[in-house]
XYZ file of C-alpha atoms in Angstrom:
694
model
C 90.939 46.833 22.915
C 92.825 46.568 26.187
C 92.374 49.784 28.130
C 95.576 49.178 30.048
C 97.666 49.063 26.856
C 96.232 52.446 25.789
C 97.821 54.206 28.775
C 101.378 55.466 28.083
C 104.151 53.668 29.925
C 105.327 56.647 32.086
C 101.809 57.381 33.307
C 101.230 53.670 33.924
C 104.355 53.539 36.107
C 103.188 56.578 38.074
C 99.748 55.037 38.480
C 101.198 51.752 39.695
C 103.562 53.502 42.103
C 100.704 55.589 43.506
C 98.453 52.580 43.943
C 101.187 50.708 45.807
C 102.094 53.658 48.084
C 101.114 53.721 51.762
C 98.231 55.837 52.977
C 100.361 58.666 54.413
C 102.591 59.017 51.367
C 99.551 58.982 49.088
C 97.793 61.644 51.203
C 100.825 63.946 51.316
C 101.685 63.232 47.663
C 105.271 62.183 48.252
C 107.153 59.267 46.692
C 106.898 56.014 48.639
C 109.654 53.379 48.274
C 107.292 50.548 49.435
C 109.832 49.105 51.848
C 108.712 46.612 54.484
C 107.666 46.799 57.236
C 107.635 50.611 56.856
C 108.612 52.948 54.059
C 111.435 55.449 54.449
C 109.260 58.602 54.948
C 107.156 56.931 57.676
C 110.240 55.493 59.346
C 111.947 58.908 59.357
C 108.914 60.532 61.010
C 108.439 57.545 63.356
C 104.901 56.992 62.111
C 102.950 53.817 61.522
C 103.056 52.791 57.873
C 99.566 51.685 56.812
C 98.614 50.244 53.421
C 95.108 49.429 52.283
C 94.804 45.904 50.833
C 94.461 46.229 47.088
C 93.660 43.408 44.655
C 96.263 42.649 42.009
C 93.987 42.649 38.989
C 95.651 41.459 35.817
C 93.104 43.139 33.616
C 92.175 46.647 34.598
C 89.336 46.717 32.053
C 87.515 43.942 33.904
C 87.841 45.883 37.159
C 86.379 49.000 35.553
C 83.472 47.049 34.119
C 82.765 45.470 37.507
C 82.686 48.858 39.224
C 80.458 50.291 36.519
C 78.010 47.400 36.913
C 77.856 47.869 40.664
C 77.170 51.592 40.299
C 74.281 50.858 37.932
C 72.785 48.406 40.422
C 73.113 51.019 43.181
C 71.307 53.643 41.094
C 68.553 51.155 40.270
C 68.003 50.310 43.926
C 67.824 54.001 44.869
C 65.185 54.590 42.199
C 63.110 51.625 43.341
C 63.015 52.750 47.010
C 60.405 55.556 46.772
C 58.043 53.353 44.725
C 57.949 50.495 47.222
C 54.329 49.642 47.912
C 53.193 52.189 50.476
C 56.104 52.204 52.866
C 55.523 55.670 54.286
C 51.738 55.371 53.964
C 51.541 52.051 55.817
C 53.844 53.310 58.534
C 51.662 56.367 59.028
C 48.498 54.228 59.091
C 49.989 51.867 61.662
C 51.017 54.794 63.827
C 47.559 56.379 63.596
C 45.872 53.081 64.529
C 48.102 52.426 67.522
C 48.159 56.012 68.868
C 45.411 58.227 70.258
C 44.103 60.884 67.960
C 45.360 63.721 70.132
C 49.005 62.743 69.975
C 49.378 63.263 66.217
C 48.085 66.801 66.527
C 50.707 67.797 69.104
C 53.779 69.670 67.838
C 56.927 67.598 67.690
C 59.709 68.434 70.069
C 63.349 68.681 69.096
C 64.094 65.260 70.567
C 61.230 63.703 68.549
C 62.626 65.143 65.327
C 66.106 63.895 66.114
C 64.825 60.380 66.878
C 62.741 60.272 63.684
C 65.753 61.263 61.587
C 68.002 58.633 63.112
C 65.367 55.872 62.791
C 64.598 56.868 59.188
C 68.247 56.813 58.162
C 68.744 53.408 59.803
C 65.625 51.975 58.095
C 66.660 53.281 54.683
C 70.108 51.752 55.011
C 68.716 48.340 56.006
C 66.129 48.349 53.212
C 68.702 49.184 50.530
C 70.967 46.396 51.711
C 68.176 43.820 51.712
C 66.762 44.863 48.333
C 70.062 44.379 46.562
C 72.540 41.856 48.002
C 75.409 43.338 46.018
C 74.999 46.697 47.721
C 75.717 45.047 51.063
C 79.087 43.937 49.706
C 80.205 47.561 49.332
C 82.422 48.855 52.135
C 80.613 51.474 54.199
C 82.682 53.412 56.777
C 81.679 52.582 60.335
C 82.524 54.211 63.675
C 85.210 51.673 64.504
C 87.318 52.612 61.489
C 89.653 55.629 61.747
C 87.869 58.618 60.213
C 88.097 62.391 60.549
C 87.331 63.385 64.191
C 83.988 65.064 64.787
C 82.810 67.289 67.634
C 79.926 64.975 68.559
C 77.952 62.061 67.223
C 75.211 62.839 64.760
C 72.576 61.541 67.173
C 73.711 64.098 69.791
C 73.162 67.174 67.615
C 70.304 69.195 69.163
C 67.439 70.143 66.890
C 65.821 73.522 67.570
C 62.118 73.829 66.843
C 60.649 77.276 67.526
C 56.922 77.717 67.421
C 54.971 80.919 67.751
C 54.066 80.136 71.349
C 57.683 79.491 72.269
C 58.819 82.752 70.662
C 56.227 84.706 72.659
C 57.203 82.894 75.845
C 60.893 83.613 75.344
C 60.242 87.257 74.479
C 58.383 87.766 77.749
C 61.463 86.633 79.697
C 63.734 89.302 78.155
C 64.764 92.016 80.621
C 65.595 95.564 79.649
C 68.087 96.054 82.495
C 71.435 94.310 82.138
C 72.106 94.129 85.884
C 69.109 94.848 88.097
C 69.980 96.736 91.261
C 69.895 94.716 94.471
C 69.146 96.181 97.880
C 70.986 94.384 100.686
C 69.854 96.747 103.440
C 67.563 99.806 103.384
C 69.113 103.184 104.036
C 68.835 104.715 107.502
C 66.444 107.612 108.166
C 67.575 110.954 106.816
C 68.446 112.467 110.205
C 70.720 109.532 111.077
C 72.340 109.582 107.652
C 73.192 113.274 107.961
C 74.707 112.669 111.399
C 76.841 109.795 110.087
C 77.916 111.855 107.080
C 79.102 114.663 109.366
C 81.228 112.139 111.289
C 82.749 110.944 108.030
C 83.637 114.472 106.929
C 85.217 115.325 110.264
C 87.358 112.225 110.711
C 88.032 110.834 107.218
C 87.293 113.485 104.607
C 89.353 116.187 106.348
C 92.783 114.551 105.895
C 91.738 112.946 102.584
C 89.274 115.408 100.964
C 87.395 113.316 98.435
C 84.101 115.230 98.708
C 83.169 118.891 98.847
C 81.265 119.066 102.119
C 78.699 121.713 101.164
C 77.809 119.999 97.887
C 77.441 116.583 99.503
C 75.299 117.856 102.369
C 73.073 119.716 99.908
C 72.436 116.438 98.103
C 71.688 114.761 101.427
C 69.152 117.425 102.330
C 67.373 117.382 98.987
C 67.999 114.128 97.129
C 68.558 111.498 99.776
C 67.149 108.178 98.501
C 65.585 105.868 101.054
C 65.698 102.718 98.920
C 67.596 101.231 95.997
C 65.554 102.989 93.322
C 67.732 106.077 92.984
C 67.955 107.335 89.434
C 71.627 108.233 89.924
C 73.698 105.103 90.667
C 76.822 107.179 91.379
C 75.069 109.125 94.124
C 73.618 105.917 95.576
C 77.091 104.341 95.700
C 78.673 107.424 97.299
C 76.004 107.645 99.967
C 76.215 103.971 100.955
C 80.025 103.972 101.037
C 80.166 107.122 103.172
C 77.637 105.808 105.686
C 79.406 102.422 105.785
C 82.761 104.044 106.635
C 81.142 106.257 109.275
C 79.602 103.203 110.950
C 82.980 101.451 111.067
C 84.591 104.606 112.424
C 82.228 104.908 115.396
C 81.953 101.208 116.253
C 83.432 99.885 119.481
C 86.225 97.405 118.818
C 84.612 94.643 120.870
C 81.342 94.988 118.894
C 82.954 95.317 115.487
C 81.927 91.915 114.134
C 78.250 92.464 114.919
C 78.028 95.991 113.532
C 80.099 95.095 110.467
C 77.113 93.238 109.059
C 75.450 96.645 108.621
C 78.485 98.396 107.130
C 79.193 95.551 104.708
C 75.545 95.446 103.630
C 75.742 99.147 102.798
C 78.972 98.571 100.900
C 77.286 95.799 98.911
C 74.489 98.267 98.127
C 77.141 100.531 96.650
C 79.013 97.787 94.807
C 75.766 96.469 93.303
C 75.655 99.511 90.988
C 79.254 99.012 89.818
C 78.117 97.621 86.415
C 75.935 100.692 85.890
C 78.811 102.998 86.759
C 80.944 101.330 84.103
C 78.161 101.300 81.484
C 77.116 104.934 81.881
C 79.056 107.975 80.768
C 81.840 108.790 83.260
C 81.181 111.667 85.632
C 83.059 113.194 88.537
C 80.487 111.720 90.898
C 81.170 108.267 89.401
C 84.887 108.662 90.143
C 84.046 109.684 93.701
C 81.815 106.628 94.036
C 84.596 104.253 92.966
C 87.165 105.941 95.210
C 84.851 105.942 98.232
C 84.280 102.198 97.820
C 88.058 101.704 97.558
C 88.542 103.730 100.749
C 86.120 101.427 102.550
C 88.026 98.328 101.388
C 91.351 99.810 102.531
C 90.236 98.910 106.056
C 89.696 95.257 105.100
C 91.711 92.386 103.640
C 90.096 92.696 100.196
C 92.935 94.334 98.277
C 91.870 92.522 95.110
C 88.522 94.309 94.772
C 90.132 97.537 95.913
C 92.611 97.299 93.035
C 89.733 96.679 90.619
C 87.902 99.792 91.819
C 91.042 101.913 91.602
C 91.808 100.737 88.070
C 88.251 101.605 87.038
C 88.603 105.016 88.662
C 91.871 105.612 86.797
C 90.149 104.871 83.484
C 87.393 107.377 84.304
C 89.962 109.958 85.396
C 91.686 109.716 82.041
C 88.362 109.844 80.193
C 87.386 113.015 82.084
C 90.956 114.387 81.777
C 91.228 114.948 85.495
C 94.927 114.153 85.153
C 95.345 117.428 83.248
C 95.005 120.939 84.586
C 91.742 122.570 83.470
C 92.661 125.877 81.801
C 89.223 127.360 81.115
C 88.945 130.781 82.743
C 85.210 130.524 83.440
C 85.611 127.424 85.649
C 84.416 127.893 89.210
C 87.473 127.937 91.544
C 85.711 125.591 93.957
C 85.071 123.090 91.160
C 88.627 123.388 89.898
C 89.997 122.742 93.379
C 87.735 119.727 93.786
C 88.918 118.268 90.462
C 92.515 118.450 91.726
C 91.597 116.907 95.057
C 89.872 113.950 93.419
C 92.911 113.239 91.275
C 95.330 113.416 94.196
C 93.143 111.205 96.388
C 93.189 108.584 93.630
C 96.955 109.086 93.340
C 97.549 108.372 97.036
C 95.295 105.312 97.157
C 96.630 103.786 93.949
C 100.253 104.503 94.886
C 99.943 102.623 98.164
C 98.489 99.558 96.455
C 101.137 99.542 93.721
C 104.028 99.906 96.183
C 102.810 97.189 98.534
C 102.126 94.768 95.687
C 105.301 95.606 93.761
C 103.383 96.302 90.538
C 103.727 99.448 88.380
C 101.278 102.258 88.961
C 98.470 102.543 86.408
C 97.830 106.219 87.141
C 101.436 107.265 86.538
C 101.557 105.494 83.174
C 101.460 108.310 80.634
C 102.181 111.081 83.132
C 99.973 113.801 84.567
C 99.873 117.586 84.642
C 97.856 118.637 87.666
C 98.616 121.450 90.073
C 98.876 120.802 93.776
C 95.810 121.539 95.902
C 95.701 124.820 97.782
C 97.966 124.990 100.828
C 95.392 126.876 102.904
C 91.956 126.316 101.287
C 88.931 128.327 102.456
C 87.049 125.207 103.585
C 90.046 123.976 105.592
C 90.042 120.492 104.069
C 93.419 118.801 104.302
C 94.560 120.804 107.339
C 95.346 119.230 110.700
C 95.742 121.206 113.903
C 99.037 120.560 115.700
C 99.132 120.606 119.474
C 101.315 123.411 120.828
C 101.094 125.552 117.690
C 98.664 128.239 116.662
C 98.890 127.288 113.001
C 97.897 124.230 111.024
C 99.656 121.888 108.650
C 98.182 120.639 105.399
C 98.653 116.904 105.846
C 97.044 116.222 102.457
C 99.643 118.324 100.635
C 102.488 116.758 102.615
C 101.352 113.264 101.655
C 101.150 114.283 97.992
C 104.708 115.655 97.938
C 106.005 112.544 99.662
C 103.989 110.357 97.294
C 105.616 111.967 94.251
C 109.051 111.105 95.628
C 107.874 107.556 96.330
C 106.516 107.185 92.809
C 109.871 108.240 91.353
C 111.651 105.765 93.612
C 109.200 103.100 92.499
C 110.082 103.765 88.854
C 113.788 103.455 89.648
C 113.182 100.234 91.545
C 111.297 98.743 88.609
C 114.104 99.793 86.248
C 116.679 98.167 88.523
C 114.717 94.917 88.594
C 114.394 94.947 84.806
C 118.076 95.694 84.133
C 120.887 93.253 84.827
C 123.696 95.776 84.299
C 124.930 98.526 86.569
C 123.599 101.973 85.632
C 125.533 104.942 86.998
C 122.839 107.385 85.906
C 120.208 105.382 87.783
C 122.364 105.295 90.891
C 122.849 109.070 90.761
C 119.099 109.487 90.451
C 118.545 107.388 93.582
C 120.984 109.508 95.577
C 119.210 112.629 94.311
C 115.860 111.226 95.441
C 117.386 110.550 98.823
C 118.354 114.204 99.074
C 114.831 115.236 98.041
C 113.379 113.006 100.742
C 115.585 114.598 103.379
C 114.571 118.053 102.131
C 110.923 117.044 102.451
C 111.524 115.947 106.045
C 113.177 119.238 106.948
C 110.279 121.200 105.437
C 107.935 119.837 108.111
C 107.394 121.698 111.390
C 109.742 120.542 114.128
C 106.847 119.167 116.148
C 106.006 116.557 113.525
C 109.342 115.914 111.823
C 110.046 112.172 111.614
C 113.240 111.344 113.441
C 115.742 108.555 113.186
C 115.729 107.574 116.846
C 112.162 108.051 118.054
C 108.648 108.627 116.878
C 106.542 111.704 117.316
C 107.740 113.973 120.105
C 104.454 115.530 121.304
C 100.944 114.133 121.311
C 99.183 115.317 118.176
C 95.424 115.696 117.920
C 92.823 115.133 116.696
C 94.158 113.066 113.778
C 97.350 111.777 115.342
C 97.056 108.453 113.545
C 97.185 110.285 110.208
C 100.543 111.799 111.138
C 101.806 108.436 112.375
C 100.951 106.899 109.004
C 102.742 109.840 107.348
C 105.878 108.932 109.302
C 105.518 105.276 108.339
C 105.275 106.278 104.678
C 108.471 108.310 105.084
C 110.313 105.309 106.533
C 108.884 103.094 103.804
C 110.303 105.463 101.181
C 113.732 105.250 102.827
C 113.585 101.471 102.640
C 112.608 101.585 98.965
C 115.568 103.824 98.124
C 117.995 101.590 99.978
C 116.506 98.500 98.356
C 117.036 100.028 94.915
C 120.600 101.018 95.827
C 121.349 97.515 97.047
C 120.187 96.054 93.762
C 121.908 98.641 91.569
C 125.333 98.942 93.167
C 127.985 96.686 91.727
C 130.471 94.836 93.894
C 133.135 97.423 93.100
C 130.835 100.248 94.156
C 130.076 98.496 97.427
C 133.766 98.096 98.117
C 134.191 101.850 97.661
C 132.031 102.491 100.696
C 128.460 102.371 99.417
C 127.667 99.130 101.189
C 126.895 100.786 104.505
C 124.258 103.021 103.018
C 121.739 100.357 102.125
C 121.799 98.226 105.247
C 122.138 101.055 107.761
C 119.281 103.240 106.563
C 116.927 100.351 105.814
C 117.350 98.929 109.311
C 116.970 102.384 110.850
C 113.721 102.921 108.965
C 112.373 99.591 110.220
C 113.317 100.371 113.826
C 111.701 103.820 113.702
C 108.528 102.347 112.198
C 108.059 100.097 115.222
C 109.049 102.817 117.702
C 106.409 105.154 116.309
C 103.745 102.768 117.639
C 104.372 104.239 121.086
C 102.283 107.253 120.025
C 99.267 105.150 119.024
C 96.595 105.525 121.679
C 93.270 103.782 121.039
C 92.496 103.648 117.326
C 89.431 102.033 115.870
C 89.798 98.569 114.387
C 89.790 99.666 110.739
C 92.207 102.536 111.428
C 94.542 100.081 113.132
C 94.346 97.707 110.171
C 95.414 100.500 107.801
C 98.477 101.013 110.022
C 99.526 97.387 110.604
C 101.153 96.708 107.191
C 103.989 99.101 108.084
C 105.129 97.518 111.395
C 104.651 94.060 109.865
C 107.025 95.027 107.056
C 109.438 96.421 109.669
C 109.251 93.189 111.676
C 110.117 91.083 108.625
C 113.017 93.431 107.814
C 114.451 93.252 111.346
C 113.971 89.481 111.434
C 115.889 89.152 108.183
C 118.715 91.240 109.622
C 118.800 89.242 112.872
C 118.927 85.916 111.034
C 121.650 87.198 108.720
C 123.892 88.513 111.522
C 122.632 87.076 114.833
C 125.882 87.962 116.599
C 125.654 91.681 115.761
C 125.538 94.151 118.633
C 122.117 95.433 117.506
C 120.523 91.991 117.151
C 119.307 91.790 120.748
C 117.769 95.283 120.605
C 116.049 94.379 117.321
C 114.533 91.338 119.012
C 113.259 93.627 121.764
C 111.612 95.851 119.144
C 109.847 92.844 117.629
C 108.755 91.884 121.146
C 107.387 95.409 121.670
C 105.307 95.055 118.496
C 103.912 91.720 119.698
C 103.041 93.299 123.045
C 101.316 96.149 121.223
C 99.231 93.607 119.317
C 98.297 91.847 122.564
C 97.202 95.186 124.003
C 94.966 95.941 121.011
C 93.590 92.401 121.157
C 92.548 92.930 124.774
C 90.693 96.080 123.685
C 88.499 93.967 121.428
C 90.354 93.923 118.100
C 90.215 90.594 116.270
C 93.966 89.999 115.932
C 94.312 86.357 116.976
C 95.905 85.068 113.758
C 98.032 88.204 113.418
C 99.367 87.804 116.970
C 100.114 84.107 116.418
C 102.091 84.801 113.256
C 104.156 87.618 114.775
C 104.787 85.503 117.883
C 106.306 82.809 115.669
C 108.591 85.395 114.051
C 109.635 86.610 117.505
C 110.499 83.056 118.604
C 112.660 82.524 115.521
C 114.544 85.776 116.154
C 115.111 84.866 119.818
C 116.434 81.422 118.917
C 118.857 82.845 116.352
C 120.292 85.331 118.858
C 120.452 82.695 121.598
C 122.389 80.296 119.388
C 124.804 83.041 118.399
C 125.405 83.997 122.029
C 125.931 80.391 123.121
C 128.308 79.593 120.288
C 125.984 77.082 118.594
C 126.527 74.472 121.293
C 124.770 71.181 120.695
C 122.746 71.366 123.892
C 121.431 74.798 123.042
C 120.713 73.689 119.511
C 118.631 70.801 120.797
C 116.671 73.121 123.076
C 116.185 75.579 120.240
C 114.940 72.845 117.955
C 112.304 71.890 120.499
C 111.337 75.537 120.907
C 110.799 76.148 117.215
C 107.134 75.894 116.197
C 106.848 72.481 114.496
C 109.666 72.636 111.990
C 109.797 69.927 109.376
C 111.181 66.621 110.576
C 114.794 65.871 109.874
C 116.012 69.493 110.005
C 117.691 71.218 112.958
C 117.311 74.855 113.925
C 120.585 75.894 112.286
C 119.572 74.538 108.898
C 116.106 76.034 109.192
C 117.397 79.478 110.179
C 119.985 79.473 107.406
C 117.404 78.560 104.761
C 114.776 80.941 106.113
C 117.295 83.799 106.244
C 118.335 83.245 102.624
C 114.719 83.401 101.454
C 113.998 86.579 103.432
C 117.096 88.387 102.174
C 116.157 87.664 98.561
C 112.546 88.860 98.975
C 110.673 92.151 98.875
C 109.469 92.584 102.445
C 106.654 94.935 101.467
C 105.269 92.278 99.128
C 105.608 89.625 101.826
C 103.687 91.750 104.329
C 100.925 92.367 101.803
C 100.854 88.674 100.927
C 100.248 87.756 104.567
C 97.353 90.167 105.146
C 95.754 90.667 101.705
C 93.959 88.433 99.212
C 96.013 88.946 96.033
C 96.689 85.383 94.911
C 100.253 85.687 93.628
C 101.349 87.574 96.760
C 99.622 85.003 99.002
C 101.423 82.151 97.251
C 104.799 83.905 97.489
C 104.419 84.650 101.209
C 103.122 81.157 102.026
C 106.044 79.539 100.221
C 108.587 81.502 102.278
C 106.847 81.156 105.660
C 105.609 77.584 105.143
C 108.079 75.967 107.559
C 107.783 78.749 110.125
C 103.977 78.790 110.140
C 103.359 75.041 110.228
C 101.601 75.382 113.582
C 99.135 77.931 112.173
C 95.883 77.079 110.441
C 95.706 77.619 106.688
C 92.869 79.475 105.015
C 90.296 78.009 102.649
C 92.785 78.208 99.762
C 95.417 76.195 101.615
C 97.632 79.258 102.206
C 98.877 81.005 105.327
C 97.153 84.286 106.092
C 97.241 86.612 109.106
C 94.065 88.421 108.085
C 91.272 88.154 110.680
C 87.938 86.653 109.747
C 86.094 89.827 110.768
C 87.833 91.686 107.923
C 87.464 88.956 105.295
C 84.875 89.744 102.582
C 83.656 86.146 102.516
C 82.486 86.518 106.131
C 79.797 88.906 104.881
C 78.745 87.083 101.739
C 80.950 89.156 99.439
C 83.176 87.048 97.204
C 85.993 88.894 95.487
């Protein structure tokens, strides 16, 4: 009986159509029209139409019988293989005769097992093919044919062989500690440490009270570790960070690079326990350790690691609920006051980083409910004596109140950047914040009120630089408000008279920021570096204004202010501060401002333009000074000057790239850093100079 005639006609047609279909249509189970050179589905998807060659057998029963016969022969050959006369035995005997006796007793390695498996599979395949010639006629997939992709070849798969000896050996290498503590430099003797700690509390902890003095000194007297084996990693980190900042504070500027090796080694002692601080349960001392390390880095170019430490501190603050007022009645008043101080110190540090980088604050996300610190605390922390007055002013509380206004302005600025439409409610809020800022200024004593025409009136001691930074923060807040107003006001609102607000107050704030440098006497190098971002921002703002309107009546005076800042930098450089790259960059900005004003005064005459082109520091070929100034001015106007200043002196990658892209033509004469970007940060403040990679 013909098997083909037994199949119904519809099924036979389906079977024939399936057998004639291309590989892709058969795999996806869709109908193939068998067109040449490609079927319709493959042509529609622009795929290669592949068909396996199939024999056109007239009698399907003969084909089935042939396949059945071949399968029987294959089964017979597989059954004969194990009974071949002593294949495995002879191979083992030959190996034992040709090899020393000791080799067979050795345990096989993973590579030996893998080689044996590959050789055995190859031998079996060759023997089957030679034993039965018909088996060799069968098609066996090879590596050259398209098959399913694999991760690696079978011969590359590692074979793991664990013996008892290897398990014992591996177990002995296991360490209990996840991150063993590393000591980069031993701690100083106790008497020297106490002396350095007292310097820290007098100069740094007074305006920014992170530690309770009596509690810290009690720990120094009783629990001072002299090596890296302290049982409390938080205390070890606090101690090293405090001593490191005290060393920087009392170092002569001309010897800063040499002594910084000691301070950075102590900081690395503190940072070495960072994993333990994050693994252990959060404590108040752990928060103080993270904040003290961040305070140390605020005097360097490593804003990236500083941001990491502040974010970790914020997480611990929320875990300990330091962002909420503690309402238990039995809490010691001293402890309650210290909890508030720690929160507000973190607030001030984190706010500065978020404003300069243009990123939202992590501490303000979710809100906080903490009372202000005491205005006149018994220990006197936060108070600064003002020359010519019998009283004191709480500089810590003043910075907190100003910081709250800045944080609200920052929120408005972020909302303006996120919204494309004009918001009257947001504009009203900005004007209200401007009134609050003016009220804050008037609440200060007359001796230290920031003015709009000059800096500090009298000489303030002993922490005059702290008050100068307070004034710079005030002017920075003015600039932020005006920046938000500029972005939020519509063209109609500007025509109604609001246009003068933004430009006038922003320029005034920049001018006052540079003028306030007249009150800076002889700061230490790290104190100066904490101050420099503000006049650098002011210089970029004035340069942008000069390039935008070089013929304005105030343009020449703005150039003189930039020149005064450059002269101030030269003065500090002569005193031993490493400011070579910073001076070079600001000198280039001064030259550009001078050229813009000169061209405006000379009416853009061709002779003057040629001289100006030669004076510009290596501008790109094929561009004159007018084109360069016009392009450079457009980029500055459309940029956040605080972010640009931070990008030139910090190590946050996205800010560095943004600043380098804008100043690339202007700074062509300067040397790029190791990342191929322009940076004004000195090598003596770079973490990589001390073996610390951020």
